[in-house]
Every structure is written in C-alpha cells, then in structure tokens.
Coordinates of C-alpha atoms in Angstrom, one line a residue:
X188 CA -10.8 5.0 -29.6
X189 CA -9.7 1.7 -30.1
X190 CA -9.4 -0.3 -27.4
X191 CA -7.0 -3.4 -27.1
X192 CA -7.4 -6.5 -24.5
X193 CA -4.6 -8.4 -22.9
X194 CA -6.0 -11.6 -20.8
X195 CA -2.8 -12.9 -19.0
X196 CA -3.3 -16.2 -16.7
X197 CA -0.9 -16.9 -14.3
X198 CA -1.4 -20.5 -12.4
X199 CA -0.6 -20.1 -8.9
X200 CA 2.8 -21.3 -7.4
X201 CA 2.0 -21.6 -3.8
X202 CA -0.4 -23.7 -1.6
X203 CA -3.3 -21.6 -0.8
X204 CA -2.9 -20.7 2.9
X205 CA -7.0 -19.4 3.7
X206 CA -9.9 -20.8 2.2
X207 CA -13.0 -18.4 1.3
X208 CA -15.6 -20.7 0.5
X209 CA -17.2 -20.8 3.4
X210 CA -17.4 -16.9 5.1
X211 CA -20.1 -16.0 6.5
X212 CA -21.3 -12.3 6.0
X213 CA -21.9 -11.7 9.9
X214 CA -19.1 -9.1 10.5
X215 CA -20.5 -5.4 11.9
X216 CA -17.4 -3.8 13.9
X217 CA -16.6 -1.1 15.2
X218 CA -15.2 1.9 13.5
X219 CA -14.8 5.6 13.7
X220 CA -17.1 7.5 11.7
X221 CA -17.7 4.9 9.5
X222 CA -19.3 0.9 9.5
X223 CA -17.2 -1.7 7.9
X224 CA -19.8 -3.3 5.9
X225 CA -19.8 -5.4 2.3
X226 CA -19.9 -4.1 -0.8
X227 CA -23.6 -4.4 -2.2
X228 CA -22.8 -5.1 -5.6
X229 CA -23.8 -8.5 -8.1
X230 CA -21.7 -11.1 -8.7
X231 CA -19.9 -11.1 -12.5
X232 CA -21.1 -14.3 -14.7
X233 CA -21.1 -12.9 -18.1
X234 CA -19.0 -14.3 -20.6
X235 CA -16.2 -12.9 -23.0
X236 CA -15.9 -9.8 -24.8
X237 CA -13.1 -9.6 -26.7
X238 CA -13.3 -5.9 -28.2
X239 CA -14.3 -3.5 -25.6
X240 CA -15.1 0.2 -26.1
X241 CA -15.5 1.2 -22.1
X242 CA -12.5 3.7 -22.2
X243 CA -13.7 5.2 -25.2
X244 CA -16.9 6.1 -23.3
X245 CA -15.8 6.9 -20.3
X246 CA -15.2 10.7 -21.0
X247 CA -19.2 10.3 -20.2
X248 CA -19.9 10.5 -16.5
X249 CA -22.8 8.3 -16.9
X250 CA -21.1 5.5 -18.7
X251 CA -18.4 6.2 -15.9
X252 CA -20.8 5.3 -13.4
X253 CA -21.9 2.0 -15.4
X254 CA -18.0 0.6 -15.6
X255 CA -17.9 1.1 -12.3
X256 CA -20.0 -1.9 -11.6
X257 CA -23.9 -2.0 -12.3
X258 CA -22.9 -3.6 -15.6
X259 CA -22.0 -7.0 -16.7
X260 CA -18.2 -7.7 -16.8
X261 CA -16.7 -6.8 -20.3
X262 CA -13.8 -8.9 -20.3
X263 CA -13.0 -12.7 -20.2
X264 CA -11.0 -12.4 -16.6
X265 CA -14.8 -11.6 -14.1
X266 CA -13.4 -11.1 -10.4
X267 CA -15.5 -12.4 -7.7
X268 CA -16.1 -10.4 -4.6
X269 CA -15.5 -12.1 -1.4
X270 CA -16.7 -10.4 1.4
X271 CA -13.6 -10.1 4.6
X272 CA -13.8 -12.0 7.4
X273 CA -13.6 -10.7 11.1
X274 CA -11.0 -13.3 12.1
X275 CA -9.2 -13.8 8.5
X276 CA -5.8 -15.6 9.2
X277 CA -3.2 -13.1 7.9
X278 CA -4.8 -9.4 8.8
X279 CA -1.8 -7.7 10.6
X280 CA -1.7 -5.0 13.2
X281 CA -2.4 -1.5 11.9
X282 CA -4.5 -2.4 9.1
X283 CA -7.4 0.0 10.0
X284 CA -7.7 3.8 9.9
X285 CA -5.4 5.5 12.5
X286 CA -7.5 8.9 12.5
X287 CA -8.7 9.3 16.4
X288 CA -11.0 12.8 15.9
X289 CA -7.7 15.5 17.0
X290 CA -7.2 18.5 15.5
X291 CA -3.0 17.6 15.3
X292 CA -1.5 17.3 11.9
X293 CA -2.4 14.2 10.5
X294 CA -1.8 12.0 7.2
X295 CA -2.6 8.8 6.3
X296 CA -1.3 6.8 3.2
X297 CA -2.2 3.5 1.2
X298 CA -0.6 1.6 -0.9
X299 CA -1.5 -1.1 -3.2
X300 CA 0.4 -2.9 -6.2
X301 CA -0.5 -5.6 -8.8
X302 CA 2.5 -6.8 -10.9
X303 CA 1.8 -8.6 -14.6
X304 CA 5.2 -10.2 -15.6
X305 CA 4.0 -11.5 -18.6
X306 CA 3.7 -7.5 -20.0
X307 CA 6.6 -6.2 -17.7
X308 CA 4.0 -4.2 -16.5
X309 CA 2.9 -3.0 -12.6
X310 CA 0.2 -0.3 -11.5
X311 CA 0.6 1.3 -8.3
X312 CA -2.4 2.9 -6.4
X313 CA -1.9 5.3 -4.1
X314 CA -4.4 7.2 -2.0
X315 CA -4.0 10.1 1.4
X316 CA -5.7 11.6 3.4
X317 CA -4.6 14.7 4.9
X318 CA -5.8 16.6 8.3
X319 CA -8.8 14.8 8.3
X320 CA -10.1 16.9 11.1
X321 CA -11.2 19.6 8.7
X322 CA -13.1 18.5 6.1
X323 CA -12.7 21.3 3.8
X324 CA -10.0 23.6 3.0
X325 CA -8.8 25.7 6.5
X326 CA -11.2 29.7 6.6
X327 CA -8.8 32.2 7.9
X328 CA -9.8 32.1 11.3
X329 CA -9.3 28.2 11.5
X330 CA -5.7 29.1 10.3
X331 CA -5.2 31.9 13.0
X332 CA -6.5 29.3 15.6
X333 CA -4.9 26.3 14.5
X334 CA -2.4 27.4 12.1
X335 CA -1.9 26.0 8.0
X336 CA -3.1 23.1 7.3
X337 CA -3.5 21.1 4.5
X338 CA -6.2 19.0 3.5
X339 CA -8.2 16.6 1.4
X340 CA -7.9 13.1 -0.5
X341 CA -5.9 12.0 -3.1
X342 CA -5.6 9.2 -5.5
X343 CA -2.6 8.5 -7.7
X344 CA -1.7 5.5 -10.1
X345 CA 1.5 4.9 -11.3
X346 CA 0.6 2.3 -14.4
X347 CA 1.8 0.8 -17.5
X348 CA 5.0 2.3 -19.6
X349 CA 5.3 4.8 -16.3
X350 CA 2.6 6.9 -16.9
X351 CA 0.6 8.1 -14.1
X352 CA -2.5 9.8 -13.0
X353 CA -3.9 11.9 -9.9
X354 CA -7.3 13.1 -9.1
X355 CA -7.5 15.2 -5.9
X356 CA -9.5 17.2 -3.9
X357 CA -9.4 19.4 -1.1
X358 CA -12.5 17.8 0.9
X359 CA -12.7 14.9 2.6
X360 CA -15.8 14.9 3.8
X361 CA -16.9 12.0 1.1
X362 CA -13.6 9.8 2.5
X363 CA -14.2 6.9 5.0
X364 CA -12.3 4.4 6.6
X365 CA -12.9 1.0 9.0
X366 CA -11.2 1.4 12.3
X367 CA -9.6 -2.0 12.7
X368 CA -9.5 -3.7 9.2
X369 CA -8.1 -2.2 6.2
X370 CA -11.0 -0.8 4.2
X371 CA -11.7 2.1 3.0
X372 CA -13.0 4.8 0.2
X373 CA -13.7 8.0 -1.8
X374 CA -16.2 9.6 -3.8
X375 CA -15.0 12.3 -5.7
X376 CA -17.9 12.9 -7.8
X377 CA -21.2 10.8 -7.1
X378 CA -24.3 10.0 -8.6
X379 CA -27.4 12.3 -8.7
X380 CA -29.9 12.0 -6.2
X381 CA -27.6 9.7 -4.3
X382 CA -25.2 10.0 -0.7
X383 CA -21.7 9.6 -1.0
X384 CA -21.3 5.8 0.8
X385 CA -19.6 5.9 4.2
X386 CA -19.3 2.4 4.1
X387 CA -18.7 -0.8 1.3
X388 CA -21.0 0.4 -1.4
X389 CA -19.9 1.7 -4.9
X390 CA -22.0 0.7 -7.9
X391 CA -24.9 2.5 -7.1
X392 CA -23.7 5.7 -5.4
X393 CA -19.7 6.4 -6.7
X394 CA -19.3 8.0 -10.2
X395 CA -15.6 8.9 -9.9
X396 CA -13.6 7.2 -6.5
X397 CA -12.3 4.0 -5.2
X398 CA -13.2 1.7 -2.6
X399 CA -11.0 -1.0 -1.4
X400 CA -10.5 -4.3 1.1
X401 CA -7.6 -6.9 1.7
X402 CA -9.9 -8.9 -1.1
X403 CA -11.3 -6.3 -3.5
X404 CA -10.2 -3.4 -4.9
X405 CA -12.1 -1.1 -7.6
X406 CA -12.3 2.2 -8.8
X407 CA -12.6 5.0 -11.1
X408 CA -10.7 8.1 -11.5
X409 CA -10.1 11.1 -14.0
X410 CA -6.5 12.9 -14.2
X411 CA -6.8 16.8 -12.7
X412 CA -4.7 18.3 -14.7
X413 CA -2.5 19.1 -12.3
X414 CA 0.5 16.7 -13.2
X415 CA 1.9 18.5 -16.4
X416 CA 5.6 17.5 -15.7
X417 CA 4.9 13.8 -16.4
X418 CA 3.2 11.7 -19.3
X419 CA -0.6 11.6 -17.9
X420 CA -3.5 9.2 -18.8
X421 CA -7.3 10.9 -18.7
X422 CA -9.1 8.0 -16.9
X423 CA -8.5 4.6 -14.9
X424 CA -10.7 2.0 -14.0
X425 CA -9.9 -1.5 -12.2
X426 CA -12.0 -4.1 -10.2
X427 CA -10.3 -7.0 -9.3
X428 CA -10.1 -10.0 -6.5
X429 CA -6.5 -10.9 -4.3
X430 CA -6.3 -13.9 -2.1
X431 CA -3.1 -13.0 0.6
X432 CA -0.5 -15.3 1.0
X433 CA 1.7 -13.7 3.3
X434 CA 0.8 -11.1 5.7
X435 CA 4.0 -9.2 8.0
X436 CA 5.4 -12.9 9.6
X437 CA 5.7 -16.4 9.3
X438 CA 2.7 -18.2 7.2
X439 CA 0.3 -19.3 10.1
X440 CA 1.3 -17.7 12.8
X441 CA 0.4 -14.5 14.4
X442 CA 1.3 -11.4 12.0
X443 CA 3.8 -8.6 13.1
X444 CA 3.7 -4.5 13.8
X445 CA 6.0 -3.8 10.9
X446 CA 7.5 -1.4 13.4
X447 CA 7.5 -3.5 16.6
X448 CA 4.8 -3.1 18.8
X449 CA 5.5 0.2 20.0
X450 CA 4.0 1.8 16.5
X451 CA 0.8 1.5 18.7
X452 CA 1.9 4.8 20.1
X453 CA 1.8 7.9 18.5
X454 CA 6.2 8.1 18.7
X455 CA 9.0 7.7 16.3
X456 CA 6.4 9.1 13.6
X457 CA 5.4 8.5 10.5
X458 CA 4.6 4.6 11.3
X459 CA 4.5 2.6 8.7
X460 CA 2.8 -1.3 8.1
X461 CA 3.4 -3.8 5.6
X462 CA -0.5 -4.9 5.2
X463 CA 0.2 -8.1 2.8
X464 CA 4.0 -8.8 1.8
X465 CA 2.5 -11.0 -0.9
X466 CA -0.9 -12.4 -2.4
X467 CA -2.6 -13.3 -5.9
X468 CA -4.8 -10.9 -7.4
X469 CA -7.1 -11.5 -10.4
X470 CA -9.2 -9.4 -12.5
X471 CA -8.7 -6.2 -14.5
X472 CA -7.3 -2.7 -14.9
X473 CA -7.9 -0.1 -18.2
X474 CA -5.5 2.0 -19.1
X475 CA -4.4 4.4 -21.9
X476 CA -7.0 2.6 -24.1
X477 CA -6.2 -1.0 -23.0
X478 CA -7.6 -3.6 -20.6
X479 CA -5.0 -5.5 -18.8
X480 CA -6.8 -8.4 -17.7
X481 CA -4.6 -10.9 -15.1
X482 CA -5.0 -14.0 -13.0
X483 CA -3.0 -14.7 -10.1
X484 CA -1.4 -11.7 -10.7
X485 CA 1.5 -10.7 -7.6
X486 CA 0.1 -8.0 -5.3
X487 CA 1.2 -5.8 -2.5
X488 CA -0.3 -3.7 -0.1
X489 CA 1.3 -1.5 2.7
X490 CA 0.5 2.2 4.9
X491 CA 1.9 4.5 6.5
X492 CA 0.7 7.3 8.9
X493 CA 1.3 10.3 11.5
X494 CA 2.2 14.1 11.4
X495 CA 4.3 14.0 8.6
X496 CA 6.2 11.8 5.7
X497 CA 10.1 11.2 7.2
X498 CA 12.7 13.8 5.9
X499 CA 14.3 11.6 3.4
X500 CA 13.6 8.2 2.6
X501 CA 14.5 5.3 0.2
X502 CA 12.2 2.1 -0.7
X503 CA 12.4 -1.4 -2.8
X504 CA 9.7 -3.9 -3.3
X505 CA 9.3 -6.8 -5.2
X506 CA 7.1 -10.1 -5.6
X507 CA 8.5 -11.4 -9.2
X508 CA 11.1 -12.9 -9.2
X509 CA 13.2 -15.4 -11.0
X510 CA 15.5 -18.9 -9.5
X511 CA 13.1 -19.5 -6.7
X512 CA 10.4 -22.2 -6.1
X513 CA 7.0 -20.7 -4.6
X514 CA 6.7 -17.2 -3.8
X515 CA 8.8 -14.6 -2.6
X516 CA 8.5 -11.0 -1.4
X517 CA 11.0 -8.8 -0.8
X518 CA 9.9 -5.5 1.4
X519 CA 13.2 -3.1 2.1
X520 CA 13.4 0.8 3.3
X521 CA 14.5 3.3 5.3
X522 CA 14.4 6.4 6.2
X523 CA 15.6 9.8 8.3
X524 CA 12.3 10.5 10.8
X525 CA 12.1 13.0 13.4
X526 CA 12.4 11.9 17.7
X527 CA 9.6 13.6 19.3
X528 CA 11.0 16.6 21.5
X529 CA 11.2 20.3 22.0
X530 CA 14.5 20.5 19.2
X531 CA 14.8 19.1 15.9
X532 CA 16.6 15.8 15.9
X533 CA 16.7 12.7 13.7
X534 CA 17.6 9.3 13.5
X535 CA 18.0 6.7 10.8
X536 CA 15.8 3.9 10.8
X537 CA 15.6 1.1 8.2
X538 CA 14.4 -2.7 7.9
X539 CA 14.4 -5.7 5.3
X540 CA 11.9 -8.2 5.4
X541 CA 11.7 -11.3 2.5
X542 CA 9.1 -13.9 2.6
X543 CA 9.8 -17.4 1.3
X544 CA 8.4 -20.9 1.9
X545 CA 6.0 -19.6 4.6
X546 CA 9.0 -18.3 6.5
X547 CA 9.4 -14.9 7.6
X548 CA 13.0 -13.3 7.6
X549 CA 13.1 -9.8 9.4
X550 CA 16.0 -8.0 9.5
X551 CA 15.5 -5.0 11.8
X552 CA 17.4 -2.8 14.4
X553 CA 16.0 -4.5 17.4
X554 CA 17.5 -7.8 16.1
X555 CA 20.1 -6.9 14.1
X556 CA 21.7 -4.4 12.4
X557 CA 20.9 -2.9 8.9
X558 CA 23.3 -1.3 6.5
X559 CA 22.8 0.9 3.5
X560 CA 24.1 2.6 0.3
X561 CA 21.9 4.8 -1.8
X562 CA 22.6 7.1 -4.8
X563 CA 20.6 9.9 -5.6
X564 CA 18.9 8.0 -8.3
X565 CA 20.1 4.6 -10.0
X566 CA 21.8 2.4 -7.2
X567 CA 20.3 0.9 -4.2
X568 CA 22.2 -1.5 -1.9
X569 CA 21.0 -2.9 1.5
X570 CA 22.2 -5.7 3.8
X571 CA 21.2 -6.7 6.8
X572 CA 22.1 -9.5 10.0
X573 CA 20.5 -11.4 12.7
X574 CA 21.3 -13.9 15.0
X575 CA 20.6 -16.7 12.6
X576 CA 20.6 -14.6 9.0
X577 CA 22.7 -12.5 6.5
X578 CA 20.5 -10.9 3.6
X579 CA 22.0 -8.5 1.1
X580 CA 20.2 -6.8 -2.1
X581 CA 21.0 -4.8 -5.3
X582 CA 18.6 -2.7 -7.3
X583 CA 19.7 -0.9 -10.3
X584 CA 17.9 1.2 -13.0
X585 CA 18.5 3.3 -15.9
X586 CA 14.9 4.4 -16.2
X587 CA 15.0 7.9 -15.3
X588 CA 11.6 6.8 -13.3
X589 CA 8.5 8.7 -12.3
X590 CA 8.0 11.4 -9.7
X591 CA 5.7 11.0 -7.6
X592 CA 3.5 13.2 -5.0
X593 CA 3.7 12.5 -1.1
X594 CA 1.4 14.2 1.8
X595 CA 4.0 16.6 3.2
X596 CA 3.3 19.0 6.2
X597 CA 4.6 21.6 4.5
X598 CA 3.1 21.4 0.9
X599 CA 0.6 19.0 1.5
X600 CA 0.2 16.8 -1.7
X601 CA 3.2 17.6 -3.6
X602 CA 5.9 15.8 -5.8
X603 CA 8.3 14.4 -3.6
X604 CA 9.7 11.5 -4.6
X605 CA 10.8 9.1 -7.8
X606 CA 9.9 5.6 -8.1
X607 CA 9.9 3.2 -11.4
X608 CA 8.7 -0.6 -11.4
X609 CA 11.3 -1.8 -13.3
X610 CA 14.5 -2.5 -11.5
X611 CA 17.0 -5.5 -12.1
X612 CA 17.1 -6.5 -8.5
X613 CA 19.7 -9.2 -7.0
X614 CA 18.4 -10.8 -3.6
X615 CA 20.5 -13.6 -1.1
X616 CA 19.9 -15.0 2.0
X617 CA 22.3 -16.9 4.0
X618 CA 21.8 -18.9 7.6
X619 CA 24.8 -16.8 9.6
X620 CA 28.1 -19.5 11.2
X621 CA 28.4 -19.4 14.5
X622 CA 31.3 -17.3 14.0
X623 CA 29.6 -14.5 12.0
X624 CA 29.8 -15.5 8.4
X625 CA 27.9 -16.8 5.3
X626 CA 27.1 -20.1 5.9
X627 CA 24.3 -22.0 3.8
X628 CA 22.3 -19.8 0.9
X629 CA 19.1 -20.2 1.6
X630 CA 17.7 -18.1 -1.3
X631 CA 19.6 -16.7 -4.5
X632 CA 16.9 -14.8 -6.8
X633 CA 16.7 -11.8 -9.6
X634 CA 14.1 -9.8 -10.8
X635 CA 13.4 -7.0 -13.7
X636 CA 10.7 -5.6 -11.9
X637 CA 11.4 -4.3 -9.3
X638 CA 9.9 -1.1 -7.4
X639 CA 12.5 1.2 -6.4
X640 CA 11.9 5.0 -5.3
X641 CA 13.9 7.6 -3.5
X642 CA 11.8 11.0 -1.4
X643 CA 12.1 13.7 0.0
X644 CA 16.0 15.0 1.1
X645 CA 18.2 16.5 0.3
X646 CA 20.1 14.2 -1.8
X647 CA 23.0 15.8 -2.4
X648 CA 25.3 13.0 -2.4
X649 CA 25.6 8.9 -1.5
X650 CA 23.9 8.5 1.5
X651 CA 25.0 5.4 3.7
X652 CA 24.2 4.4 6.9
X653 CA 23.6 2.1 9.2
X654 CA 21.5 1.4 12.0
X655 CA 20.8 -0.7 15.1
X656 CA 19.0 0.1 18.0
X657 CA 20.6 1.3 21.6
X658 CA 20.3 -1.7 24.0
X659 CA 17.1 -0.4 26.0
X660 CA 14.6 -0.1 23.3
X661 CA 16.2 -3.4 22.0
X662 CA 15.1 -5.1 24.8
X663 CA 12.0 -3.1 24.9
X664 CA 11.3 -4.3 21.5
X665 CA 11.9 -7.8 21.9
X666 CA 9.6 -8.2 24.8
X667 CA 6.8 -10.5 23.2
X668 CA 3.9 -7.8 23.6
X669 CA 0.8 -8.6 22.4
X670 CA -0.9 -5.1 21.6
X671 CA -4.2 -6.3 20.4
X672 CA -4.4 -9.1 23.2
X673 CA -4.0 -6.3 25.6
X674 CA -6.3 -3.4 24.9
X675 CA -8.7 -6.7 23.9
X676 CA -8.7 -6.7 27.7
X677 CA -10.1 -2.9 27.4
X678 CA -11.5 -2.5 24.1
X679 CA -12.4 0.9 24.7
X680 CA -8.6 2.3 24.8
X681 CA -7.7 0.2 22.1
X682 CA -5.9 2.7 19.5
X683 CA -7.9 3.8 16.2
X684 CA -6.2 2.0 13.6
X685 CA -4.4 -1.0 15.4

C-alpha cells in the first residue's frame, strides 16, 4: 500500500506559559488501583524518512507492536516525551480517574483533539470506560444481584475526511487510570510473555491500546468491525508531544471545576471537566495510508463522568480560528441531565467558556445567564452574559457529519450522537455597559473548523432554552471554595478523581 507523508509546521503564536526543561522525574502518587508512573520508552533522534511503509505492515501484529514505539521514529516530525510534573501550572480539578471501587453504574469518558489547519483536517480520540466494577461481562447471577450492566473499554477516532474507527471490548481488566492526574490506558491485545501495564509503559508490553498524559499521547488500534453504518479505516497509530497553554481559567492563576466546585460531589450527574481549553501538540498520526505529521498543532482535551451520559445534549469546540492575535479557544455546551431524587426530573444546564490573551471568559448559570438555539442538525446558536461580558456564537454545517457512539446506561457503547470538525463558526465578545448592552468588542473571530455535535434526545424539533441558576445555589456556587485545599487538609477523604 502506498503510503503518503504530510509534515505540516506550525510556529507557535503564544508565549509559552510552563517551561519543561528542567522536571525532575520524582513524582510517585497516589492512585486507585493503579501507580502514575513515566512512560519507559527511548527518546526519538533518528532523522527523516520520507516514504514510509508502517501502515502497510501493520495488518502484522508484530510490526504493530514495533510502530508502537521500540523503533526509531519514521518520519521527519520525532515527538519528545516529557515526563508530568506533580505541581505543573495548568492541571485543573478533576483530571484523574473518578472510579472509587462501588458497584453503582458508572462511566467515565475522555476526550482528546489535535486540529491541522493547514490540511482542514482534525482527529478526535475518544476512549470509556463503563462499570468498571466488573471487569468482565455481568454472569447471570451478578445480573439477578445487581441488575444489567454494561461493561468494558472503548476507543474511537473520529479522523481525516470524517472517517472513523472503534475497537472495543467487553473487559476492562487491562484498563488503568491515575487518581489525581489525567493519565491513563488500555491494552487490548498485548505482547506474548508479557503483563498488560497498569501504569506508564507501552513499547514493550501494548500490541494494540493507547496510553495517554496532559504531555503524551500514543496509541494503536484496529477497527472491530462493528461500525458498518459509517466509512471505517482498519488501523490507527499516533505518538505525539502537547505543551498546554490554557487549562479551565485565567493563564496563571489557579484552574477551575468546569462545573463549579460542587462537581466534587457525586450530584447533578454526569460531571463534566474541560482538562486543557488549548495547548500545542507536535508529532504524528497515520491514517487511511497516510502520515499526518504536525508541529504546534491546536489540541484539546476534556472528560466527563457519572451514572449516565445526560438525556440530550449539544456541543461546539474550537481552537483555529481566523482575525485574532495569539490563541483562542472556544468551549460551548449544554445539556438536559437528570436531579438526583426518587422521580424522574430534569433541568437544562449549559455554559460558554473562550480563552484569549491569558484571560478566561466563563459564561455560566451561577454568573450569568446562557441562552440557546439548536436544530436537529445544521444550526447551533448560543449567547451568554455576565456582569462584565456578552458573548454570542454561530456554527453552521452542511456536512451531514459522523455518528458517533456514547457510554449509555441503557445500551452501553452505542451510537448516539453526530459530530463533524468542520463547522464555519462566528465568535464575539463584548465588555457589557453599565446599562446592559454591547459596549467594547473585545474579540471578533471565524473558523472553518469547527467541532460541532448533537446526542442523545429526542430531537424532534428546535430546541431553545435558557438557563440560570435559582439564587441559593448561585450563591452557593460563587462561594470561593477551594476543594483540593480542603480535603489537602484530610487527604484521605479527598474524592477519586478530583
């Protein structure tokens, strides 16, 4: 199979905020189940190959096992692995694994996207866990004692010209995750003679999987079969580097719950954290018989977790854009979640959050109020206010886009939404008069790529709403709490997770 190569360099727009010159590999917390150690794998020096044949032997599990990093680099673009700090700047609440042992319904869901404007391109990666408790599929009497349940790992890549793969399995005893920092991994197939890791170690053990940390990703994955209503590729394989730029709040200062602090509860389910708004990725992805390589390429990474996905949902992310100096990152969704009670009753909830010159501008019921108007498919429009700000956004596509599986409590992994990475997206900010109006613009930017995606429903119609919350949990949400300084006081209660 011939196999083409794409090196796109990007210089970077924005002052580097962290310096990783100088960590010092020292870290050894905490973590349920699992260590959070490095990755034990050599540093890339080799120098350019400019026709590569790695996708063409991949169908080969042992050359699957060499791409995934014993070899030297093939490419021009070699990512250097950096291992994480305990105390790195912008690490924000809820980056570690929220799993705390129970047999309730669980999920948890990662999500992690490098944009390449120069191709128009982006590649989503996706991975779940689901039930976690039971590491294999449910017997019959584990279903008569603790009812259906659905288990296992997943991994799904939505990638270049929107086609998509998923490998999945039904176990997850081969799945780990760090309790406090966002890192984690899967082995779906490993080497012979060898343990699955449960910790920072792919090249030697990890055939098919993925392993990732807020500063290295990699992996390698083969499609299932399983996705016959959407144009599939057979294998993936990426390794690349990101530096963060902007975590969940202003640039230098302490990083937010994307939720407001009381996400450190297990309420007002599924929670959901925006892990890095915006950083600069660099390495390499293959795909479809090409090798994307990128420098400084935009990157994303955000979670959810909790008993179930909301009922209906609608999402738009971007971190190209055009008319704007340095970088911006636009985070917007909402959705229709279930309150915790003894009847079924739901609220809307929704949020906008843009980065810009270091700033952070949160538009979110406990400060504001936030407004929407979403088609079934096509049309997304979203404005919010604070006390100081107005923002507004328009995403449009004609793509007919991609659908998408979700962990549901009722399916488990199933399609259940549509998403596609190329939307023309319209984004303004304005500082608010003191009488309630659009004063000063602060920021006036378009993009052709953005992510949009609707889930779940039904969608029967336009769904608009707004939302703003009742004055107590307001108030209760404005309080300056400081979760992490307050179970620091009693690390032993401190939440899985936060």
């Amino acid at each position: 199979m011939e196999t083409n190569t794409y090196s796109l360099c990007r210089p970077p727009v924005y002052q580097q905020v962290d310096s990783y010159s100088n960590f010092r590999a020292s870290w050894n917390p905490r973590s349920i189940g699992s260590p959070c150690r490095y990755l034990n794998l050599r540093l890339r020096r080799s120098s350019q190959i400019f026709a590569l044949d790695s996708i063409s032997t991949s169908e080969d599990p042992i050359s699957s096992a060499k791409g995934s990093g014993e070899t030297e680099s093939l490419g021009s673009v070699n990512p250097i692995y950096v291992p994480t700090p305990s105390n790195r700047e912008l690490r924000t609440p809820h980056s570690g694994y929220h799993f705390d042992g129970s047999t309730r319904h669980f999920f948890e869901g990662w999500y992690f996207k490098v944009s390449i404007p120069e191709r128009k391109q982006s590649f989503c990666f996706m991975y779940s866990v689901e039930n976690p408790a039971f590491r294999k599929k449910l017997g019959t009497f584990e279903e008569l004692q603790y009812g259906p349940r659905f288990t296992g790992v997943g991994a799904q890549i939505l990638g270049a010209d929107d086609k998509y793969i998923c490998q999945f399995s039904e176990e997850s005893s081969n799945f780990w995750g760090c309790r406090h920092e966002l890192m984690l991994g899967n082995t779906f197939v490993g080497k012979k003679d060898t343990q699955p890791p449960n910790k920072e170690e792919f090249s030697r053990r990890v055939i098919e999987g993925f392993q990732v940390t807020p500063l290295w990703h990699q992996g390698f994955i083969r499609d299932d079969g399983r996705s016959d209503y959407v144009d599939t590729v057979k294998t993936a394989r990426w390794e690349y580097s990101t530096r963060p730029i902007y975590g969940w709040g202003n640039v230098g200062s302490k990083q937010k719950s994307t939720a407001g602090w009381l996400a450190a509860f297990p309420v007002f389910e599924p929670h959901w954290q925006v892990c890095m708004a915006g950083g600069l990725s660099t390495g390499w992805i293959e795909w479809d018989g090409e090798r994307y390589e990128f420098e400084n390429a935009p990157s994303y990474s955000e979670k959810n977790w909790g008993g179930a996905f909301p009922r209906k949902w609608f999402w738009v992310q971007c971190n190209v854009f055009e008319g704007a100096d340095g970088e911006v990152a636009l985070t917007a969704a909402g959705g229709l979640r279930q309150i915790p009670g003894l009847t079924e009753v739901f609220e809307n909830a929704a949020l906008v959050g843009v980065h810009y010159g270091g700033i952070f501008y949160e538009f979110v019921p406990w400060n504001g109020v936030v407004s929407w108007e979403i088609n079934q498919w096509g049309y997304w429009y979203i404005s919010g206010e604070n006390e100081s700000h107005m923002v507004e956004l328009v995403a449009t596509t004609k793509d007919p886009g991609t659908t998408l599986r979700a962990p549901t409590k009722e399916a488990g992994l199933t399609p259940a939404c549509k998403d596609n990475c190329s939307g023309a997206l319209k984004l303004r900010i304005w500082k608010r008069t003191f009488n309630g109006g659009k004063g000063k613009m602060i920021l006036d930017v378009t993009s052709d790529m953005a992510a949009v995606e609707v889930g779940g429903g039904p969608w029967f119609n336009t769904w608009k709403g707004k939302t703003a919350a009742p004055e107590l949990v307001r108030r209760a949400l404005q309080l300056p709490v400081d979760e992490e300084a307050i179970f620091g006081l009693a690390p032993f209660m401190k939440p899985p997770g936060l």
